[in-house]
Amino acid sequence: MSSVSASLWHIVPENSSTTAIAAFRRVPCCVDGRKLASRNARRRALRLRADEKPWGNVKAVTSPDCDGPMTATGRSNVPILSGSEVVERLKAFHENRTGEQNYSAMYSSIFGGITTDSAAMVIPMDDHMVHRGHGVFDTAAIMDGHLYELDQHLDRFLTSASMAKIQLPFDRSTIRSILIQTVSASKCMQGSLRYWLSPGPGDFLLSPSGCPNPALYAIVIEGSSLPVCSGVKVITSSIPMKSQQFAVMKNVNYLPNALSKMEAEENGAFAAIWLDDEGFVAEGPNMNVAFVTADKELLMPYFSKVLSGCTAKRVLSLAEELVADGRLSGIKLRNITVQEGKTAEEMMLIGSGIVVKPVLQWDDHVIGAGEEGPVAQSLFELILDDMKHGPPSVRTSVPY
């Protein structure tokens, strides 16, 4: 491998501002065995590479903390900050951030407590969850001061940790108590709780054998509005689905999921639907899929190749009420072909963040009458009522 220059040149799309960093490539000092003695030569080499690969236009990007571009020596005036200066800048960053989500509390086993200061909600870079993707996570909705299906999500969380060979820093009851206390400290009455387990910090090697203390993190995300039962469009994803071993485990490697979601957005859709290795309907990027046939049967794919959705399982349970009153003829888990899905009377996405969301169009096919179906709307109302008034088995009171 050739040596690498000290200069960093960023590859920025044409429609990006010069302060936005999309990605970067390091320019080698040698190309095909020829030493590039000058910085201009390296620039020319980069232009040649840009011609060879679809990287986009090349622009030099200057950080707001740097005094101008790179100097002739390849160095720039990047400030060296003290710990207190870093804290000040983190606070300023969070005060000026424009994101829609607010984080009201975080627990970290690294500092052994809960903080409500968003600037302190950080994790170590050498945590293997960060640089190796070795971690698992789960979530639970907060509704009217109660955690919805906390125990069901926690069971899946611990199963995922076992599959990922991550040791627990505490026993189940302690983890459960920490999660409830974190929500209590947040004062959040409506939103969501998200939590992670990792081998913890230790080094930047591949194996986690150098990580002596597994880590638990949790964060509370405030939510100001309830989900709505509005119809959406979906497409078939071209992004390869995770293999079965990783699809059934809620791990932090969500790059395929993120790319699938981005693909949908680029095509004016809400989500992209994955097909499994046999061509059957699988799932969305972070939600399960269900259908209602012309015979009023509720269908959902087997959970053997997709994530076992806690909300989806609760929907299957509550849907028995629709069977009892005749709105459904039955409920079945089975393989579902794309043709069956696209010709169904109703299609819906199911997940803890969206609850139940009707699908009105899949690719170029209109689903049913092209409007929100009665079964999807009924299931949405049943889940929402369950979140607000369900039994103690699905609602955990938070002591604020």
Coordinates of C-alpha atoms in Angstrom, one line a residue:
M1 CA 0.0 0.0 0.0
S2 CA 1.3 3.4 -0.9
S3 CA 2.0 6.1 1.7
V4 CA -0.7 8.7 2.3
S5 CA -0.3 12.5 2.3
A6 CA -1.3 14.5 5.4
S7 CA -3.8 16.6 3.4
L8 CA -7.4 15.8 3.5
W9 CA -9.6 16.7 0.5
H10 CA -13.3 16.2 0.7
I11 CA -15.6 15.0 -2.0
V12 CA -18.7 17.1 -2.0
P13 CA -21.8 16.8 -4.2
E14 CA -22.5 19.7 -6.6
N15 CA -25.6 20.8 -4.6
S16 CA -23.7 20.8 -1.3
S17 CA -22.4 24.0 0.4
T18 CA -18.7 24.3 0.8
T19 CA -19.0 24.0 4.5
A20 CA -20.8 20.6 4.3
I21 CA -18.6 17.6 4.3
A22 CA -20.1 14.6 2.5
A23 CA -17.1 12.3 2.6
F24 CA -13.3 12.5 2.2
R25 CA -10.5 10.7 0.5
R26 CA -6.8 10.8 1.3
V27 CA -4.7 11.5 -1.7
P28 CA -1.7 9.1 -2.0
C29 CA 1.8 10.3 -2.3
C30 CA 2.5 7.7 -4.9
V31 CA 0.4 6.7 -8.0
D32 CA 1.6 3.7 -10.1
G33 CA 5.0 3.9 -8.4
R34 CA 5.6 7.5 -9.2
K35 CA 6.1 9.9 -6.3
L36 CA 3.9 13.0 -6.3
A37 CA 6.3 15.6 -5.1
S38 CA 4.0 18.6 -5.0
R39 CA 0.6 19.3 -3.7
N40 CA -0.5 20.4 -7.2
A41 CA 0.5 17.0 -8.5
R42 CA -1.6 15.4 -5.8
R43 CA -4.5 17.6 -6.8
R44 CA -4.1 16.4 -10.4
A45 CA -4.0 12.8 -9.3
L46 CA -7.2 13.4 -7.4
R47 CA -8.9 14.9 -10.5
L48 CA -7.8 11.8 -12.4
R49 CA -9.3 9.6 -9.8
A50 CA -12.5 11.6 -9.8
D51 CA -12.7 11.0 -13.6
E52 CA -12.3 7.3 -13.0
K53 CA -14.9 7.0 -10.3
P54 CA -18.3 8.7 -9.8
W55 CA -17.2 10.6 -6.7
G56 CA -18.8 13.9 -7.8
N57 CA -17.1 17.3 -8.0
V58 CA -14.0 17.9 -5.9
K59 CA -13.9 20.9 -3.6
A60 CA -11.5 21.9 -0.8
V61 CA -13.6 22.3 2.3
T62 CA -12.5 24.5 5.2
S63 CA -13.6 23.8 8.7
P64 CA -15.0 26.8 10.6
D65 CA -12.4 26.1 13.3
C66 CA -9.5 26.3 10.8
D67 CA -7.7 29.5 9.8
G68 CA -7.9 29.0 6.0
P69 CA -7.0 26.1 3.8
M70 CA -4.0 23.7 4.2
T71 CA -0.6 25.4 4.4
A72 CA 2.3 24.5 2.1
T73 CA 3.5 22.0 4.8
G74 CA 0.2 20.1 4.7
R75 CA -0.8 21.4 8.2
S76 CA -3.7 23.7 9.1
N77 CA -4.4 25.7 12.2
V78 CA -6.8 23.3 13.9
P79 CA -7.2 24.4 17.5
I80 CA -6.1 22.1 20.3
L81 CA -8.8 22.3 23.0
S82 CA -8.8 21.7 26.7
G83 CA -11.5 19.5 28.2
S84 CA -13.5 22.6 29.4
E85 CA -13.3 24.1 25.9
V86 CA -14.6 20.9 24.4
V87 CA -17.6 21.0 26.9
E88 CA -18.3 24.6 26.0
R89 CA -18.3 23.8 22.3
L90 CA -20.5 20.8 22.8
K91 CA -23.0 22.9 24.7
A92 CA -23.0 25.6 21.9
F93 CA -23.4 22.9 19.3
H94 CA -26.5 21.5 21.0
E95 CA -27.9 24.9 21.7
N96 CA -27.7 25.7 18.0
R97 CA -28.7 22.3 16.5
T98 CA -31.8 22.3 14.3
G99 CA -32.8 18.7 14.7
E100 CA -36.5 17.9 15.4
Q101 CA -35.8 15.5 18.3
N102 CA -35.1 16.6 21.9
Y103 CA -33.2 14.3 24.2
S104 CA -34.3 14.8 27.8
A105 CA -32.1 12.2 29.7
M106 CA -29.4 9.7 29.1
Y107 CA -28.0 6.8 31.2
S108 CA -24.4 5.5 30.6
S109 CA -22.8 2.7 32.5
I110 CA -19.5 4.4 31.6
F111 CA -20.1 7.3 33.9
G112 CA -22.5 5.3 36.1
G113 CA -25.5 7.6 36.1
I114 CA -28.1 9.7 34.4
T115 CA -27.6 13.1 32.8
T116 CA -30.1 15.6 31.5
D117 CA -27.5 17.7 29.8
S118 CA -27.6 16.9 26.1
A119 CA -24.0 18.0 25.6
A120 CA -22.9 15.2 27.9
M121 CA -24.9 12.5 26.0
V122 CA -21.8 11.0 24.4
I123 CA -20.2 7.6 24.2
P124 CA -16.4 6.7 23.8
M125 CA -15.1 6.4 20.3
D126 CA -13.3 3.1 21.3
D127 CA -16.5 1.5 22.2
H128 CA -16.8 -1.5 19.8
M129 CA -20.4 -0.5 19.0
V130 CA -19.0 2.6 17.4
H131 CA -16.1 1.4 15.3
R132 CA -17.1 -2.3 14.8
G133 CA -20.9 -2.2 14.8
H134 CA -20.8 -4.7 17.6
G135 CA -23.9 -3.8 19.6
V136 CA -27.6 -4.4 20.0
F137 CA -30.5 -2.0 20.8
D138 CA -34.2 -1.8 21.4
T139 CA -36.9 0.7 22.2
A140 CA -40.2 1.3 24.1
A141 CA -42.8 3.9 23.6
I142 CA -43.7 6.3 26.4
M143 CA -47.4 7.1 26.5
D144 CA -49.0 9.1 29.3
G145 CA -46.2 8.4 31.7
H146 CA -46.2 4.7 31.0
L147 CA -43.7 2.5 29.1
Y148 CA -45.5 0.4 26.5
E149 CA -44.4 -3.2 26.2
L150 CA -41.2 -2.6 28.1
D151 CA -40.9 -6.2 29.2
Q152 CA -41.5 -7.6 25.7
H153 CA -38.9 -5.3 24.2
L154 CA -36.5 -6.0 27.1
D155 CA -36.8 -9.8 26.5
R156 CA -36.0 -9.3 22.8
F157 CA -33.1 -6.9 23.8
L158 CA -31.5 -9.5 26.0
T159 CA -32.0 -12.3 23.3
S160 CA -30.3 -10.1 20.8
A161 CA -27.4 -9.5 23.2
S162 CA -27.0 -13.2 23.7
M163 CA -27.0 -13.8 19.9
A164 CA -24.3 -11.0 19.5
K165 CA -22.2 -12.6 22.3
I166 CA -22.4 -9.5 24.4
Q167 CA -22.1 -10.0 28.2
L168 CA -24.5 -8.2 30.4
P169 CA -23.2 -5.5 32.7
F170 CA -26.1 -6.1 35.1
D171 CA -28.9 -8.6 35.6
R172 CA -32.3 -8.2 33.9
S173 CA -34.0 -6.6 36.9
T174 CA -31.3 -4.0 37.3
I175 CA -31.3 -3.1 33.6
R176 CA -35.1 -2.7 33.8
S177 CA -34.8 -0.5 36.9
I178 CA -32.2 1.7 35.2
L179 CA -34.4 2.2 32.1
I180 CA -37.4 3.2 34.2
Q181 CA -35.3 5.6 36.3
T182 CA -33.9 7.2 33.2
V183 CA -37.4 7.9 32.0
S184 CA -38.4 9.2 35.4
A185 CA -35.4 11.6 35.4
S186 CA -36.4 12.9 32.0
K187 CA -39.9 14.0 33.1
C188 CA -41.0 12.9 29.6
M189 CA -44.6 11.8 29.5
Q190 CA -44.8 11.1 25.8
G191 CA -42.0 10.0 23.5
S192 CA -39.7 7.0 23.3
L193 CA -36.9 5.2 25.2
R194 CA -34.0 3.7 23.3
Y195 CA -31.3 1.6 24.8
W196 CA -28.1 -0.2 23.7
L197 CA -25.7 -2.9 24.9
S198 CA -22.2 -3.2 23.6
P199 CA -18.9 -4.9 24.6
G200 CA -17.9 -1.5 25.7
P201 CA -14.8 0.6 25.2
G202 CA -11.3 -0.8 25.3
D203 CA -9.4 -0.5 22.0
F204 CA -9.8 -0.3 18.2
L205 CA -9.1 -3.9 17.5
L206 CA -11.6 -6.3 15.9
S207 CA -12.0 -8.7 18.8
P208 CA -13.8 -7.4 21.9
S209 CA -11.4 -9.4 24.1
G210 CA -9.7 -6.2 25.2
C211 CA -13.0 -4.7 26.4
P212 CA -13.3 -5.5 30.1
N213 CA -16.6 -3.8 30.8
P214 CA -19.7 -4.2 28.7
A215 CA -21.7 -1.0 28.4
L216 CA -25.3 -0.1 28.7
Y217 CA -26.7 3.2 27.3
A218 CA -30.2 4.6 27.3
I219 CA -31.7 7.8 26.0
V220 CA -35.2 9.4 26.2
I221 CA -36.5 11.1 23.1
E222 CA -39.4 13.5 23.6
G223 CA -42.4 13.2 21.2
S224 CA -45.0 15.9 21.0
S225 CA -47.5 14.3 18.7
L226 CA -49.2 10.9 18.3
P227 CA -48.9 8.8 15.2
V228 CA -51.6 9.2 12.6
C229 CA -53.3 6.6 10.5
S230 CA -52.5 8.2 7.1
G231 CA -51.8 6.2 4.0
V232 CA -48.4 6.0 2.3
K233 CA -46.6 4.7 -0.8
V234 CA -44.0 2.0 -0.7
I235 CA -41.6 0.6 -3.2
T236 CA -39.7 -2.7 -3.6
S237 CA -36.2 -2.3 -2.2
S238 CA -33.2 -2.9 -4.4
I239 CA -30.9 -2.9 -1.3
P240 CA -29.9 -6.5 -0.3
M241 CA -31.7 -7.7 2.8
K242 CA -29.7 -8.9 5.8
S243 CA -29.1 -12.6 6.1
Q244 CA -31.4 -14.5 8.4
Q245 CA -28.9 -14.6 11.3
F246 CA -28.7 -10.8 11.4
A247 CA -32.3 -10.0 10.4
V248 CA -33.7 -11.6 13.4
M249 CA -31.3 -9.9 15.8
K250 CA -31.9 -6.2 16.6
N251 CA -28.3 -5.1 16.1
V252 CA -26.9 -1.7 15.4
N253 CA -25.8 -2.5 11.8
Y254 CA -28.6 -0.6 10.2
L255 CA -26.7 0.5 7.1
P256 CA -28.9 -1.6 4.8
N257 CA -32.0 -0.3 6.6
A258 CA -30.8 3.3 6.2
L259 CA -30.0 2.9 2.5
S260 CA -33.4 1.2 2.0
K261 CA -35.2 4.1 3.7
M262 CA -33.2 6.6 1.6
E263 CA -34.0 4.7 -1.6
A264 CA -37.7 5.0 -0.7
E265 CA -37.4 8.8 0.0
E266 CA -35.5 9.3 -3.3
N267 CA -38.5 7.7 -5.1
G268 CA -41.2 9.7 -3.3
A269 CA -42.1 6.8 -1.0
F270 CA -42.4 6.3 2.7
A271 CA -40.5 2.9 2.9
A272 CA -39.0 0.2 0.8
I273 CA -40.1 -3.4 1.2
W274 CA -37.6 -6.2 1.3
L275 CA -38.1 -9.7 -0.2
D276 CA -36.4 -12.7 1.3
D277 CA -34.0 -15.0 -0.4
E278 CA -37.0 -17.0 -1.8
G279 CA -38.7 -13.9 -3.2
F280 CA -41.4 -13.8 -0.5
V281 CA -42.5 -10.6 1.2
A282 CA -40.2 -10.0 4.2
E283 CA -40.4 -6.6 6.0
G284 CA -39.7 -2.8 5.8
P285 CA -36.5 -1.1 6.9
N286 CA -37.8 -0.9 10.5
M287 CA -41.3 -2.2 10.5
N288 CA -43.3 -5.4 9.8
V289 CA -45.8 -5.8 7.0
A290 CA -49.3 -7.2 7.0
F291 CA -52.1 -7.7 4.5
V292 CA -55.8 -8.3 4.4
T293 CA -57.0 -10.6 1.7
A294 CA -60.3 -10.4 -0.3
D295 CA -61.6 -13.1 2.1
K296 CA -60.8 -10.7 5.1
E297 CA -57.9 -12.8 6.3
L298 CA -55.1 -11.0 8.1
L299 CA -51.8 -12.2 6.8
M300 CA -48.3 -11.6 8.1
P301 CA -44.9 -13.1 7.0
Y302 CA -43.3 -15.7 9.2
F303 CA -40.9 -14.2 11.8
S304 CA -38.2 -16.7 11.0
K305 CA -36.4 -14.4 8.6
V306 CA -37.4 -11.0 9.9
L307 CA -37.2 -9.1 13.1
S308 CA -39.9 -10.4 15.5
G309 CA -41.8 -7.1 16.0
C310 CA -43.3 -6.6 19.5
T311 CA -45.9 -4.3 18.1
A312 CA -46.7 -6.7 15.3
K313 CA -47.2 -9.5 17.8
R314 CA -49.5 -7.3 19.8
V315 CA -51.5 -6.5 16.7
L316 CA -51.9 -10.2 16.1
S317 CA -53.3 -10.6 19.6
L318 CA -55.6 -7.6 19.5
A319 CA -56.8 -8.6 16.0
E320 CA -58.7 -11.5 17.6
E321 CA -61.3 -9.0 18.5
L322 CA -61.9 -8.3 14.8
V323 CA -62.3 -12.0 14.2
A324 CA -64.8 -12.3 17.0
D325 CA -67.0 -9.5 15.6
G326 CA -66.7 -10.7 12.0
R327 CA -64.5 -7.9 10.6
L328 CA -61.8 -10.5 9.9
S329 CA -62.3 -14.1 8.9
G330 CA -59.0 -15.3 10.4
I331 CA -55.3 -14.5 11.2
K332 CA -52.4 -16.4 9.7
L333 CA -48.6 -16.3 9.5
R334 CA -47.3 -17.7 6.2
N335 CA -45.2 -17.0 3.1
I336 CA -46.7 -14.2 1.0
T337 CA -45.9 -13.6 -2.6
V338 CA -45.4 -10.2 -4.1
Q339 CA -48.4 -10.8 -6.3
E340 CA -50.6 -11.6 -3.3
G341 CA -49.4 -8.5 -1.5
K342 CA -50.0 -6.2 -4.4
T343 CA -53.5 -7.6 -5.0
A344 CA -54.5 -7.6 -1.4
E345 CA -57.5 -5.6 -0.2
E346 CA -55.3 -3.8 2.4
M347 CA -51.6 -3.5 3.2
M348 CA -50.1 -2.0 6.3
L349 CA -46.8 -1.3 8.0
I350 CA -46.6 -2.0 11.7
G351 CA -44.0 -0.7 14.2
S352 CA -43.6 1.0 17.6
G353 CA -42.9 4.4 16.0
I354 CA -45.7 4.3 13.4
V355 CA -48.1 1.9 15.2
V356 CA -50.2 0.9 12.1
K357 CA -49.7 2.8 8.8
P358 CA -51.9 1.9 5.8
V359 CA -50.2 1.4 2.4
L360 CA -52.1 2.8 -0.5
Q361 CA -49.6 2.0 -3.3
W362 CA -46.8 -0.5 -3.8
D363 CA -44.6 0.4 -6.7
D364 CA -47.1 1.1 -9.5
H365 CA -49.9 -1.0 -8.0
V366 CA -52.7 0.7 -6.1
I367 CA -53.6 -1.4 -3.0
G368 CA -57.4 -2.1 -2.8
A369 CA -59.4 1.0 -3.3
G370 CA -56.3 3.3 -2.9
E371 CA -57.5 4.6 0.5
E372 CA -57.0 3.7 4.2
G373 CA -58.8 0.4 4.8
P374 CA -61.2 -0.3 7.7
V375 CA -59.0 -3.1 9.2
A376 CA -55.9 -1.0 9.3
Q377 CA -57.8 1.8 10.9
S378 CA -59.4 -0.5 13.5
L379 CA -56.0 -2.1 14.3
F380 CA -54.5 1.4 14.7
E381 CA -57.3 2.4 17.1
L382 CA -56.9 -0.9 19.1
I383 CA -53.2 -0.4 19.5
L384 CA -53.5 3.3 20.5
D385 CA -56.2 2.4 23.1
D386 CA -53.9 -0.4 24.3
M387 CA -51.1 2.0 24.8
K388 CA -53.3 4.3 26.8
H389 CA -55.5 1.9 28.7
G390 CA -54.1 -1.6 28.3
P391 CA -53.4 -4.1 31.1
P392 CA -50.3 -3.9 33.4
S393 CA -48.6 -6.6 31.2
V394 CA -48.1 -4.0 28.5
R395 CA -48.0 -0.8 30.5
T396 CA -45.3 0.0 33.0
S397 CA -46.0 3.1 35.2
V398 CA -43.1 5.5 35.5
P399 CA -42.7 7.1 39.0
Y400 CA -42.0 10.7 38.2

